[in-house]
């Protein structure tokens, strides 16, 4: 495994984004609505107990993760496309381990997802979200987001190895992403959910990433945040390991 | 002795999804430095064979070695020694040609101090210097193929695998691709194995041809020798008006003539067409057969294929699952 070569996949992604940055903006529309409309309205209603934090501030990390997770989870579509073209065939004949390929592509998906941090901050802060923007808080947020998005990208790669057409992949994607979002602590605390949903949200990786983002940006609690990042990393490493084992299947 | 060959395969079998028998016992040896064509209609198993040899997929059974390294057990070592251009396009079309070379150079692990020089050298060699900073999306099919070759040759591979390197290209683009491949081979003494379903290309550019049909090798040899398997002499094709029965009856009385194909246009083999054609025409006209067109040619690999399989290449392709149309679609997707 070579980290330098894995990071080349990140460079690839950044170069593609530079040539065509539309995704950054189209993906920003939904979160702007969530924060700008849903957030500001619900903040007035004061229907959701958020433990002393104003609602807009509360949902900003949740919406950030929603937007990032969509990008990460959609990454597999690229692999479905690369499988139909010759790119994946070519990549698998390069002197690279399968782990390098999966790790590199997971980080590449995470890099794409990370663009949302900037977008969301630019939207939420002017609207009145009270966030800790100290270097430590921001660094922790980046770390949490990267770790979480890399794991979700690996999960997406895993899905792509089984869903071999774009249509099937898009279908499964839609079936997964929204439930993951609603069954998380993104827009309301877990405590207000019915018990079965609470149980699910406790195994939902989004919950942990959002938790970490709140600990960094809202509660200014670096130690708790680091603990959450460790939990997230375990999930992500497991996903990367699994995707590595099954990568061979995608080209069969 | 797998060690002394550039490529060696023994009894390769590949069954996809438990049902499609894409390879049905393929045994093959390619000498170092050889230029080998693998020909056959759509669905013959050419790509499957190449994908096993390039370590992408594992055979269901059987073994294969590249430069003496086992393609499953020593896949890493095989990968460091080979260059490969897949049938479908393998470059990112939302990057420039230069960026594609750069990204692949890094993935190959070419050290930083050599990267730039290697890329410049390859752009020059493939005549892509002017287009280097344009998005690949704007490239022609021929330019994309040359870019892919540039990528494959950056590491100076000892064995180069090309899957349908000229498919869908016009004659000029085909010729340019071939001139680059042959020049690389001359300079580095590399082994080149290429798949094609253009029989003329195999005949023209290869030293040895392996002919496949439905997962098996049906013939192997130097193109000239293979053509001789159809028989020495010339082929005469006769495009007839109406029924072929009367014509076949007339032809059966011409000495030293073999009917190769009885369907219209009727194909016959004679020892010397120049000498025998007048008698042949006399016999046909004497029997009241009207001939619309006469063609004389040397036997080609297509004729070998017809003789060995009893099918034309088109008929064999119609039997395959994926038609030419599906392949064209696959290629367009990549571009
Ligand atoms: N990934 C796959 N899954 C299932 N079947 C496959 C797969 N790839 C190829 N096949 C089938 O295996 C057979 C051989 O295909 P292959 O692509 O090796 O042939 P080919 O000689 O390269 O043909 P072409 O000229 O169309 O490229 C075909 O029947 C094809 O449909
Ligand atoms: Mg093929």
Coordinates of C-alpha atoms and ligand atoms in Angstrom, one line a residue:
Chain A
X1 CA 0.0 0.0 0.0
X2 CA 1.3 3.4 -0.9
X3 CA -0.2 6.5 0.6
X4 CA 1.3 8.7 -2.1
X5 CA -0.4 6.7 -4.8
X6 CA -3.6 6.6 -3.0
X7 CA -3.6 10.4 -2.7
X8 CA -3.2 10.5 -6.5
X9 CA -6.9 9.6 -6.6
X10 CA -7.6 12.7 -4.5
X11 CA -5.6 14.8 -6.9
X12 CA -7.6 13.3 -9.8
X13 CA -10.8 14.3 -8.1
X14 CA -9.6 17.8 -7.4
X15 CA -8.5 18.3 -11.0
X16 CA -11.9 17.1 -12.2
X17 CA -13.7 19.4 -9.8
X18 CA -11.5 22.3 -11.1
X19 CA -12.6 21.6 -14.7
X20 CA -16.2 21.3 -13.7
X21 CA -17.2 22.6 -10.3
X22 CA -21.0 22.4 -10.9
X23 CA -21.5 19.6 -8.4
X24 CA -20.3 21.9 -5.6
X25 CA -23.1 24.3 -6.3
X26 CA -25.9 22.0 -7.3
X27 CA -25.3 20.0 -4.1
X28 CA -25.5 23.3 -2.2
X29 CA -29.1 24.0 -3.1
X30 CA -30.7 21.5 -0.8
X31 CA -28.7 22.4 2.3
X32 CA -29.4 26.1 1.7
X33 CA -33.2 25.3 1.8
X34 CA -32.8 23.2 4.9
X35 CA -30.9 25.9 6.8
X36 CA -32.5 28.9 5.2
X37 CA -36.1 27.9 5.1
X38 CA -36.7 24.8 7.3
X39 CA -34.1 26.0 9.9
X40 CA -35.3 29.5 10.3
X41 CA -39.0 28.6 10.4
X42 CA -38.5 25.8 12.9
X43 CA -36.4 28.1 15.0
X44 CA -39.4 30.4 15.4
X45 CA -41.8 27.5 16.3
X46 CA -39.4 26.3 19.0
X47 CA -41.0 22.8 18.8
X48 CA -37.9 20.8 19.0
X49 CA -35.9 20.6 22.2
X50 CA -32.2 21.2 21.4
X51 CA -30.7 21.6 24.8
X52 CA -30.2 25.3 25.0
X53 CA -28.7 25.7 21.5
X54 CA -30.8 27.7 19.0
X55 CA -32.3 25.5 16.2
X56 CA -30.4 27.0 13.3
X57 CA -27.1 26.3 15.0
X58 CA -28.3 22.9 16.0
X59 CA -29.1 21.7 12.5
X60 CA -26.1 23.2 10.7
X61 CA -23.8 20.2 11.4
X62 CA -26.7 17.9 10.5
X63 CA -27.3 19.5 7.2
X64 CA -23.6 19.7 6.5
X65 CA -23.4 15.9 7.0
X66 CA -26.5 15.3 4.9
X67 CA -25.0 17.2 2.0
X68 CA -21.6 15.6 2.4
X69 CA -23.0 12.1 2.8
X70 CA -25.0 12.4 -0.4
X71 CA -21.9 13.3 -2.3
X72 CA -19.9 10.4 -0.7
X73 CA -22.7 7.9 -1.3
X74 CA -23.1 9.0 -4.9
X75 CA -19.4 8.3 -5.6
X76 CA -20.1 4.7 -6.5
X77 CA -21.9 5.9 -9.6
X78 CA -18.6 7.0 -10.9
X79 CA -17.3 3.5 -10.4
X80 CA -20.3 2.0 -12.2
X81 CA -19.4 4.4 -15.1
X82 CA -15.8 3.5 -15.0
X83 CA -16.7 -0.2 -15.0
X84 CA -18.6 0.3 -18.2
X85 CA -15.8 2.3 -19.7
X86 CA -12.3 0.8 -19.6
X87 CA -10.9 2.9 -16.8
X88 CA -11.5 0.4 -14.0
X89 CA -10.1 -2.4 -16.1
X90 CA -7.0 -0.3 -16.7
X91 CA -6.7 0.7 -13.0
X92 CA -6.8 -2.9 -11.9
X93 CA -3.8 -3.8 -14.1
X94 CA -1.6 -1.1 -12.6
X95 CA 1.0 -2.0 -10.1
X96 CA -1.3 -0.9 -7.2
X97 CA -2.7 -3.0 -4.4
X98 CA -6.5 -3.2 -4.3
X99 CA -6.3 -1.5 -0.8
X100 CA -4.5 1.4 -2.4
X101 CA -7.2 1.7 -5.0
X102 CA -10.1 1.6 -2.4
X103 CA -8.4 3.8 0.1
X104 CA -7.5 6.3 -2.6
X105 CA -11.0 6.4 -4.1
X106 CA -12.6 6.7 -0.6
X107 CA -10.4 9.7 0.2
X108 CA -11.2 11.1 -3.2
X109 CA -15.0 10.8 -2.5
X110 CA -14.3 12.4 0.9
X111 CA -12.4 15.3 -0.7
X112 CA -15.5 16.0 -2.9
X113 CA -17.7 15.8 0.2
X114 CA -15.5 18.2 2.1
X115 CA -16.4 21.0 -0.3
X116 CA -19.7 21.2 1.5
X117 CA -18.0 22.5 4.7
X118 CA -17.1 25.7 2.9
X119 CA -20.5 26.0 1.3
X120 CA -22.5 25.4 4.5
X121 CA -20.4 27.8 6.6
X122 CA -20.9 30.5 3.9
X123 CA -24.7 30.0 4.2
X124 CA -25.2 29.2 7.9
X125 CA -23.0 31.8 9.5
X126 CA -24.6 34.9 7.8
X127 CA -28.0 33.5 8.6
X128 CA -27.1 33.5 12.3
X129 CA -25.7 30.0 13.2
X130 CA -23.4 30.5 16.2
X131 CA -20.4 28.3 15.4
X132 CA -17.0 27.9 16.9
X133 CA -14.7 28.9 14.0
X134 CA -11.4 28.6 15.8
X135 CA -8.7 26.7 14.0
X136 CA -8.9 23.7 16.4
X137 CA -12.7 23.5 15.9
X138 CA -12.4 23.7 12.1
X139 CA -9.6 21.2 12.0
X140 CA -11.6 18.7 14.0
X141 CA -14.6 19.3 11.8
X142 CA -12.5 18.6 8.7
X143 CA -11.1 15.4 10.3
X144 CA -14.6 14.2 11.4
X145 CA -16.0 14.9 8.0
X146 CA -13.1 13.3 6.1
X147 CA -13.2 10.1 8.2
X148 CA -17.0 9.8 7.9
X149 CA -17.2 10.6 4.2
X150 CA -14.4 8.2 3.4
X151 CA -16.3 5.4 5.1
X152 CA -19.5 6.3 3.3
X153 CA -17.6 6.4 0.0
X154 CA -16.2 3.0 0.6
X155 CA -19.8 1.8 1.4
X156 CA -20.8 3.3 -1.9
X157 CA -18.0 1.5 -3.7
X158 CA -19.3 -1.7 -2.1
X159 CA -22.8 -1.0 -3.4
X160 CA -21.4 -0.3 -6.8
X161 CA -19.8 -3.8 -6.9
X162 CA -23.2 -5.3 -6.5
X163 CA -25.4 -2.9 -8.4
X164 CA -23.9 -3.1 -11.9
X165 CA -26.1 -0.7 -13.7
X166 CA -26.6 3.0 -13.1
X167 CA -30.3 2.7 -12.7
X168 CA -30.1 0.0 -10.0
X169 CA -27.4 2.0 -8.2
X170 CA -29.5 5.2 -8.3
X171 CA -32.5 3.2 -7.0
X172 CA -30.6 1.8 -4.0
X173 CA -29.0 5.1 -3.4
X174 CA -32.4 6.9 -3.0
X175 CA -33.6 4.1 -0.9
X176 CA -30.7 4.5 1.5
X177 CA -29.7 8.1 1.8
X178 CA -33.0 9.7 2.9
X179 CA -33.7 7.1 5.6
X180 CA -30.1 7.5 6.9
X181 CA -30.7 11.2 7.1
X182 CA -34.1 11.1 8.9
X183 CA -33.0 8.3 11.2
X184 CA -30.1 10.3 12.5
X185 CA -29.7 13.2 14.9
X186 CA -29.4 15.7 12.0
X187 CA -32.6 17.7 12.5
X188 CA -33.8 16.6 15.9
X189 CA -32.2 15.0 18.9
X190 CA -32.3 11.2 19.1
X191 CA -34.3 11.4 22.4
X192 CA -37.4 12.7 20.7
X193 CA -37.6 9.6 18.4
X194 CA -39.7 6.5 19.0
X195 CA -37.7 3.7 20.5
X196 CA -37.1 1.5 17.4
X197 CA -35.9 4.5 15.5
X198 CA -33.6 5.5 18.3
X199 CA -32.1 2.0 18.2
X200 CA -31.5 2.4 14.5
X201 CA -30.0 5.9 14.8
X202 CA -27.5 4.6 17.3
X203 CA -26.0 2.3 14.6
X204 CA -26.3 4.9 11.9
X205 CA -22.9 6.3 11.0
X206 CA -24.3 9.7 10.2
X207 CA -25.3 10.1 13.9
X208 CA -21.7 9.8 15.0
X209 CA -20.3 12.2 12.4
X210 CA -23.0 14.7 13.2
X211 CA -22.3 14.3 16.9
X212 CA -18.6 14.9 16.2
X213 CA -19.3 18.0 14.1
X214 CA -21.5 19.4 16.9
X215 CA -18.8 18.7 19.5
X216 CA -16.4 20.6 17.4
X217 CA -18.4 23.5 16.0
X218 CA -21.2 23.9 18.5
X219 CA -20.1 22.6 21.9
X220 CA -16.4 23.4 21.6
X221 CA -15.5 20.0 23.2
X222 CA -12.3 18.8 21.4
X223 CA -11.8 15.7 23.6
X224 CA -15.3 14.4 23.1
X225 CA -15.0 15.1 19.4
X226 CA -11.8 13.1 19.1
X227 CA -13.5 10.2 20.8
X228 CA -16.3 10.4 18.2
X229 CA -13.7 10.5 15.4
X230 CA -12.1 7.3 16.7
X231 CA -15.5 5.6 16.6
X232 CA -16.2 6.9 13.0
X233 CA -12.7 5.8 11.9
X234 CA -13.5 2.2 13.1
X235 CA -16.6 2.2 10.9
X236 CA -14.7 3.6 7.9
X237 CA -11.8 1.2 8.2
X238 CA -14.2 -1.7 8.3
X239 CA -16.0 -0.4 5.2
X240 CA -12.6 0.1 3.4
X241 CA -11.5 -3.4 4.3
X242 CA -14.8 -4.9 3.1
X243 CA -14.7 -2.9 -0.2
X244 CA -11.1 -4.0 -0.7
X245 CA -12.0 -7.7 -0.3
X246 CA -14.9 -7.4 -2.7
X247 CA -13.4 -5.0 -5.3
X248 CA -12.5 -7.9 -7.6
X249 CA -16.2 -8.6 -8.0
X250 CA -16.9 -5.3 -9.7
X251 CA -15.1 -6.2 -12.9
X252 CA -16.4 -9.7 -13.2
Chain B
X1 CA 8.1 -24.6 -19.0
X2 CA 6.2 -21.4 -18.5
X3 CA 9.4 -19.5 -17.8
X4 CA 10.8 -19.2 -21.3
X5 CA 7.6 -17.7 -22.9
X6 CA 6.4 -14.2 -22.8
X7 CA 2.9 -15.5 -22.4
X8 CA 1.8 -19.1 -21.6
X9 CA -1.7 -20.3 -20.9
X10 CA -2.7 -23.9 -20.0
X11 CA -6.3 -25.1 -20.2
X12 CA -7.8 -21.8 -19.3
X13 CA -11.5 -22.0 -18.6
X14 CA -13.7 -19.0 -17.6
X15 CA -17.3 -19.4 -16.7
X16 CA -19.2 -16.1 -16.0
X17 CA -22.0 -16.1 -13.5
X18 CA -22.1 -19.9 -13.5
X19 CA -23.5 -20.0 -17.0
X20 CA -21.6 -18.3 -19.8
X21 CA -18.6 -20.4 -20.8
X22 CA -16.4 -17.6 -22.3
X23 CA -13.2 -19.7 -22.4
X24 CA -13.4 -23.4 -22.9
X25 CA -9.9 -24.8 -22.5
X26 CA -7.4 -22.4 -24.0
X27 CA -3.7 -23.3 -24.3
X28 CA -1.4 -20.8 -25.8
X29 CA 2.3 -19.9 -26.0
X30 CA 3.7 -16.6 -27.1
X31 CA 7.5 -16.3 -27.6
X32 CA 9.3 -13.2 -26.2
X33 CA 9.4 -10.5 -28.8
X34 CA 6.6 -12.0 -30.8
X35 CA 3.8 -10.0 -32.4
X36 CA 0.7 -12.1 -31.9
X37 CA -2.8 -11.4 -33.1
X38 CA -5.8 -13.1 -31.5
X39 CA -8.7 -13.0 -33.9
X40 CA -12.3 -14.1 -33.8
X41 CA -15.8 -12.8 -34.0
X42 CA -17.7 -11.0 -31.2
X43 CA -18.1 -13.2 -28.2
X44 CA -15.2 -15.5 -29.1
X45 CA -13.6 -14.9 -25.8
X46 CA -10.7 -12.7 -26.8
X47 CA -11.3 -10.0 -24.2
X48 CA -11.8 -12.6 -21.5
X49 CA -8.5 -14.2 -22.3
X50 CA -6.7 -10.9 -22.2
X51 CA -8.4 -9.9 -18.9
X52 CA -7.1 -13.1 -17.3
X53 CA -3.6 -12.5 -18.7
X54 CA -3.6 -8.9 -17.4
X55 CA -4.7 -10.1 -13.9
X56 CA -8.1 -8.4 -13.8
X57 CA -10.1 -11.6 -13.4
X58 CA -9.3 -15.1 -12.2
X59 CA -9.8 -18.1 -14.4
X60 CA -12.4 -20.6 -13.3
X61 CA -9.7 -23.2 -13.9
X62 CA -6.3 -23.5 -15.6
X63 CA -3.2 -21.5 -15.3
X64 CA -1.4 -18.7 -17.1
X65 CA 2.0 -17.0 -16.8
X66 CA 3.4 -13.7 -18.2
X67 CA 7.2 -13.7 -18.4
X68 CA 7.1 -16.8 -16.1
X69 CA 5.0 -15.1 -13.4
X70 CA 1.7 -16.7 -12.5
X71 CA -1.2 -14.3 -13.2
X72 CA -3.0 -15.2 -10.0
X73 CA -0.4 -16.1 -7.5
X74 CA 2.1 -13.4 -8.7
X75 CA -0.3 -10.9 -10.0
X76 CA 1.7 -8.0 -8.6
X77 CA 4.8 -8.9 -10.5
X78 CA 2.8 -9.4 -13.7
X79 CA 1.4 -6.0 -13.3
X80 CA 4.8 -4.4 -13.1
X81 CA 5.8 -5.9 -16.4
X82 CA 2.9 -5.3 -18.6
X83 CA 1.2 -2.5 -20.6
X84 CA -2.4 -2.7 -21.4
X85 CA -5.0 -0.8 -23.4
X86 CA -8.5 -2.1 -22.9
X87 CA -11.2 -2.4 -25.6
X88 CA -13.2 0.5 -24.2
X89 CA -11.7 3.9 -23.5
X90 CA -9.7 4.1 -20.3
X91 CA -9.0 7.8 -19.9
X92 CA -10.9 10.5 -18.0
X93 CA -12.5 12.7 -20.6
X94 CA -13.0 15.6 -18.2
X95 CA -9.3 15.9 -17.8
X96 CA -6.7 17.1 -20.3
X97 CA -4.4 14.6 -22.1
X98 CA -1.5 15.9 -20.1
X99 CA -3.4 15.4 -16.8
X100 CA -4.3 11.9 -17.7
X101 CA -0.7 11.1 -18.3
X102 CA 0.3 12.8 -15.1
X103 CA -2.3 10.9 -13.0
X104 CA -1.4 7.6 -14.5
X105 CA 2.3 8.3 -14.1
X106 CA 1.8 8.9 -10.4
X107 CA -0.3 5.7 -10.1
X108 CA 2.4 3.8 -11.9
X109 CA 4.8 5.2 -9.3
X110 CA 7.1 6.9 -11.8
X111 CA 9.5 9.0 -9.6
X112 CA 8.9 12.7 -9.6
X113 CA 12.2 13.6 -11.3
X114 CA 11.5 11.4 -14.3
X115 CA 7.8 12.0 -14.6
X116 CA 7.9 15.2 -16.7
X117 CA 10.5 13.9 -19.1
X118 CA 8.6 10.6 -19.7
X119 CA 5.3 12.5 -20.3
X120 CA 6.9 14.9 -22.8
X121 CA 8.7 12.0 -24.5
X122 CA 5.4 10.1 -24.9
X123 CA 3.4 13.1 -26.1
X124 CA 6.1 13.6 -28.7
X125 CA 6.2 10.0 -29.7
X126 CA 2.4 9.8 -30.0
X127 CA 2.1 13.1 -31.9
X128 CA -0.1 14.6 -29.2
X129 CA 2.0 17.6 -28.2
X130 CA -0.4 20.2 -29.6
X131 CA -3.5 18.6 -28.0
X132 CA -1.9 17.9 -24.6
X133 CA -3.7 20.7 -22.8
X134 CA -7.1 20.1 -24.3
X135 CA -9.8 18.2 -22.5
X136 CA -9.9 14.6 -23.7
X137 CA -13.6 15.1 -24.4
X138 CA -12.5 17.1 -27.5
X139 CA -10.3 14.3 -28.9
X140 CA -11.0 12.1 -31.9
X141 CA -11.1 8.3 -31.4
X142 CA -7.6 8.0 -32.9
X143 CA -6.2 10.6 -30.5
X144 CA -7.7 8.9 -27.5
X145 CA -6.2 5.6 -28.6
X146 CA -2.8 7.2 -29.0
X147 CA -3.2 8.8 -25.5
X148 CA -3.9 5.4 -24.1
X149 CA -0.9 3.9 -25.8
X150 CA 1.2 6.8 -24.4
X151 CA 0.0 5.9 -21.0
X152 CA 0.6 2.2 -21.4
X153 CA 4.1 2.8 -22.8
X154 CA 5.3 5.3 -20.1
X155 CA 6.7 2.4 -18.1
X156 CA 8.3 0.7 -21.1
X157 CA 6.5 -2.6 -20.7
X158 CA 8.1 -5.8 -21.9
X159 CA 4.7 -7.3 -22.8
X160 CA 2.0 -5.1 -24.3
X161 CA -1.6 -6.2 -24.4
X162 CA -3.9 -4.3 -26.8
X163 CA -7.6 -5.2 -26.9
X164 CA -9.0 -4.1 -30.3
X165 CA -6.6 -1.2 -30.6
X166 CA -8.1 0.2 -33.8
X167 CA -11.8 -0.6 -33.4
X168 CA -14.0 2.1 -34.8
X169 CA -11.1 4.1 -36.2
X170 CA -10.8 5.3 -39.8
X171 CA -8.0 3.9 -42.0
X172 CA -5.6 6.8 -41.4
X173 CA -6.0 6.7 -37.7
X174 CA -5.6 2.9 -37.7
X175 CA -2.4 3.2 -39.7
X176 CA -1.0 5.8 -37.3
X177 CA -1.8 3.7 -34.2
X178 CA -0.1 0.7 -35.9
X179 CA 3.0 2.7 -36.9
X180 CA 3.5 3.8 -33.2
X181 CA 3.0 0.2 -31.9
X182 CA 5.4 -1.3 -34.4
X183 CA 8.0 1.4 -33.7
X184 CA 7.8 0.9 -30.0
X185 CA 8.2 -2.8 -30.5
X186 CA 11.2 -2.4 -32.7
X187 CA 12.9 0.0 -30.3
X188 CA 12.4 -2.1 -27.2
X189 CA 12.0 -5.6 -28.5
X190 CA 8.7 -5.9 -26.6
X191 CA 6.2 -8.7 -27.1
X192 CA 2.9 -7.4 -28.4
X193 CA -0.4 -9.4 -28.1
X194 CA -3.4 -7.8 -29.7
X195 CA -7.1 -8.8 -30.1
X196 CA -8.9 -7.8 -33.3
X197 CA -11.8 -8.9 -35.3
X198 CA -10.4 -7.2 -38.4
X199 CA -8.9 -10.2 -40.1
X200 CA -7.0 -8.0 -42.5
X201 CA -5.3 -6.3 -39.6
X202 CA -4.2 -9.6 -38.2
X203 CA -2.9 -10.7 -41.5
X204 CA -1.0 -7.5 -42.1
X205 CA 0.5 -6.8 -38.7
X206 CA 1.1 -10.1 -36.9
X207 CA 3.7 -12.8 -37.0
X208 CA 1.5 -15.4 -35.6
X209 CA -2.3 -15.5 -35.5
X210 CA -4.4 -17.4 -33.0
X211 CA -8.0 -17.8 -34.2
X212 CA -10.7 -18.2 -31.6
X213 CA -14.3 -19.2 -31.8
X214 CA -16.8 -19.7 -28.9
X215 CA -14.1 -19.9 -26.3
X216 CA -11.7 -22.3 -28.1
X217 CA -8.7 -21.9 -30.3
X218 CA -9.6 -23.2 -33.8
X219 CA -6.4 -22.4 -35.6
X220 CA -2.9 -21.0 -35.0
X221 CA 0.0 -20.2 -37.2
X222 CA 1.7 -17.7 -39.4
X223 CA -0.9 -15.8 -41.4
X224 CA 0.4 -17.1 -44.8
X225 CA 0.5 -20.7 -43.6
X226 CA -3.0 -20.4 -42.2
X227 CA -4.3 -19.2 -45.5
X228 CA -2.7 -22.1 -47.2
X229 CA -4.8 -24.4 -44.9
X230 CA -7.7 -23.4 -47.1
X231 CA -5.7 -24.8 -50.0
X232 CA -3.0 -23.6 -52.3
X233 CA -4.2 -21.5 -55.3
X234 CA -6.7 -18.8 -55.9
X235 CA -10.2 -18.2 -54.8
X236 CA -12.8 -17.2 -57.4
X237 CA -16.1 -15.8 -56.2
X238 CA -19.0 -15.9 -58.6
X239 CA -22.0 -13.7 -58.1
X240 CA -24.8 -15.5 -59.9
X241 CA -28.2 -14.6 -61.2
X242 CA -30.9 -16.9 -59.9
X243 CA -30.5 -20.5 -58.8
X244 CA -27.0 -21.9 -57.8
X245 CA -28.0 -25.5 -58.6
X246 CA -27.3 -25.3 -62.3
X247 CA -24.0 -23.5 -61.7
X248 CA -22.9 -26.1 -59.2
X249 CA -23.8 -28.8 -61.7
X250 CA -21.7 -27.1 -64.3
X251 CA -18.8 -26.5 -61.9
X252 CA -18.7 -30.2 -60.9
X253 CA -17.5 -31.0 -64.4
X254 CA -14.5 -28.5 -64.3
X255 CA -11.3 -30.4 -63.5
X256 CA -9.0 -29.3 -60.6
X257 CA -11.7 -27.2 -58.9
X258 CA -13.0 -27.3 -55.3
X259 CA -16.2 -25.6 -54.2
X260 CA -15.5 -23.8 -51.0
X261 CA -18.9 -22.2 -50.4
X262 CA -22.0 -23.3 -52.3
X263 CA -24.1 -20.2 -51.3
X264 CA -24.4 -17.3 -53.7
X265 CA -21.8 -15.8 -54.3
X266 CA -20.4 -19.2 -54.9
X267 CA -16.7 -19.5 -53.9
X268 CA -14.4 -22.0 -55.6
X269 CA -10.7 -22.7 -55.4
X270 CA -8.6 -23.3 -58.5
X271 CA -4.9 -23.8 -58.8
X272 CA -4.3 -20.9 -61.2
X273 CA -7.2 -18.6 -61.9
X274 CA -5.6 -16.8 -64.8
X275 CA -5.3 -20.1 -66.6
X276 CA -8.5 -21.8 -65.6
X277 CA -11.0 -18.9 -65.6
X278 CA -11.8 -19.1 -69.3
X279 CA -12.7 -22.8 -69.0
X280 CA -14.7 -22.1 -65.9
X281 CA -16.8 -19.4 -67.6
X282 CA -17.3 -21.5 -70.6
X283 CA -18.7 -24.4 -68.5
X284 CA -21.1 -22.0 -66.7
X285 CA -22.4 -20.3 -69.8
X286 CA -22.7 -23.6 -71.6
X287 CA -25.1 -24.6 -68.9
X288 CA -27.1 -21.4 -69.2
X289 CA -25.8 -19.8 -66.0
X290 CA -25.6 -16.0 -66.0
X291 CA -22.7 -14.6 -64.0
X292 CA -23.1 -11.0 -62.7
X293 CA -19.7 -10.5 -61.2
X294 CA -16.4 -12.4 -60.9
X295 CA -13.7 -11.8 -58.3
X296 CA -10.3 -13.4 -57.9
X297 CA -8.3 -13.2 -54.7
X298 CA -5.8 -15.0 -52.6
X299 CA -7.3 -16.9 -49.6
X300 CA -7.6 -14.7 -46.5
X301 CA -8.0 -15.4 -42.8
X302 CA -11.7 -15.0 -43.2
X303 CA -11.7 -17.9 -45.6
X304 CA -9.8 -19.9 -43.0
X305 CA -12.4 -19.1 -40.4
X306 CA -15.2 -20.1 -42.8
X307 CA -13.5 -23.4 -43.5
X308 CA -12.8 -24.2 -39.9
X309 CA -16.1 -23.3 -38.4
X310 CA -18.5 -23.6 -41.3
X311 CA -19.7 -20.1 -40.5
X312 CA -18.9 -16.7 -41.8
X313 CA -17.6 -14.2 -39.2
X314 CA -21.0 -12.4 -39.4
X315 CA -22.9 -15.6 -38.7
X316 CA -20.7 -16.4 -35.8
X317 CA -21.3 -13.0 -34.4
X318 CA -25.0 -13.3 -34.7
X319 CA -24.7 -16.3 -32.4
X320 CA -22.9 -14.3 -29.8
X321 CA -24.8 -12.4 -27.1
X322 CA -23.3 -9.0 -27.6
X323 CA -23.6 -7.7 -31.1
X324 CA -21.4 -5.1 -32.7
X325 CA -24.0 -2.5 -31.8
X326 CA -23.6 -3.1 -28.1
X327 CA -19.9 -2.8 -28.5
X328 CA -20.1 0.5 -30.3
X329 CA -22.3 1.7 -27.5
X330 CA -19.8 0.7 -24.9
X331 CA -17.1 2.6 -26.8
X332 CA -19.1 5.7 -27.1
X333 CA -19.9 5.6 -23.4
X334 CA -16.2 5.6 -22.8
X335 CA -15.6 8.5 -25.1
Ligands
LIG1 N1 -18.5 -9.7 -17.3 C1 -19.2 -10.7 -18.0 N2 -20.3 -11.3 -17.4 C2 -20.9 -12.2 -18.1 N3 -20.7 -12.6 -19.4 C3 -19.6 -12.1 -20.0 C4 -18.8 -11.0 -19.4 N4 -17.9 -10.6 -20.2 C5 -18.0 -11.3 -21.3 N5 -19.1 -12.2 -21.2 C6 -19.5 -13.2 -22.2 O1 -18.4 -14.0 -22.5 C7 -18.4 -14.3 -23.9 C8 -17.0 -13.9 -24.4 O2 -16.9 -12.5 -24.4 P1 -15.6 -11.7 -24.7 O3 -15.9 -10.3 -24.4 O4 -14.4 -12.3 -24.1 O5 -15.5 -11.9 -26.3 P2 -14.7 -11.1 -27.4 O6 -14.1 -12.1 -28.3 O7 -13.8 -10.1 -26.7 O8 -15.8 -10.3 -28.2 P3 -15.9 -8.8 -28.7 O9 -15.4 -8.9 -30.1 O10 -17.3 -8.5 -28.7 O11 -15.1 -8.0 -27.9 C9 -19.5 -13.6 -24.6 O12 -20.6 -14.5 -24.7 C10 -19.9 -12.5 -23.6 O13 -21.2 -12.2 -23.6
LIG2 MG1 -13.5 -8.1 -26.9

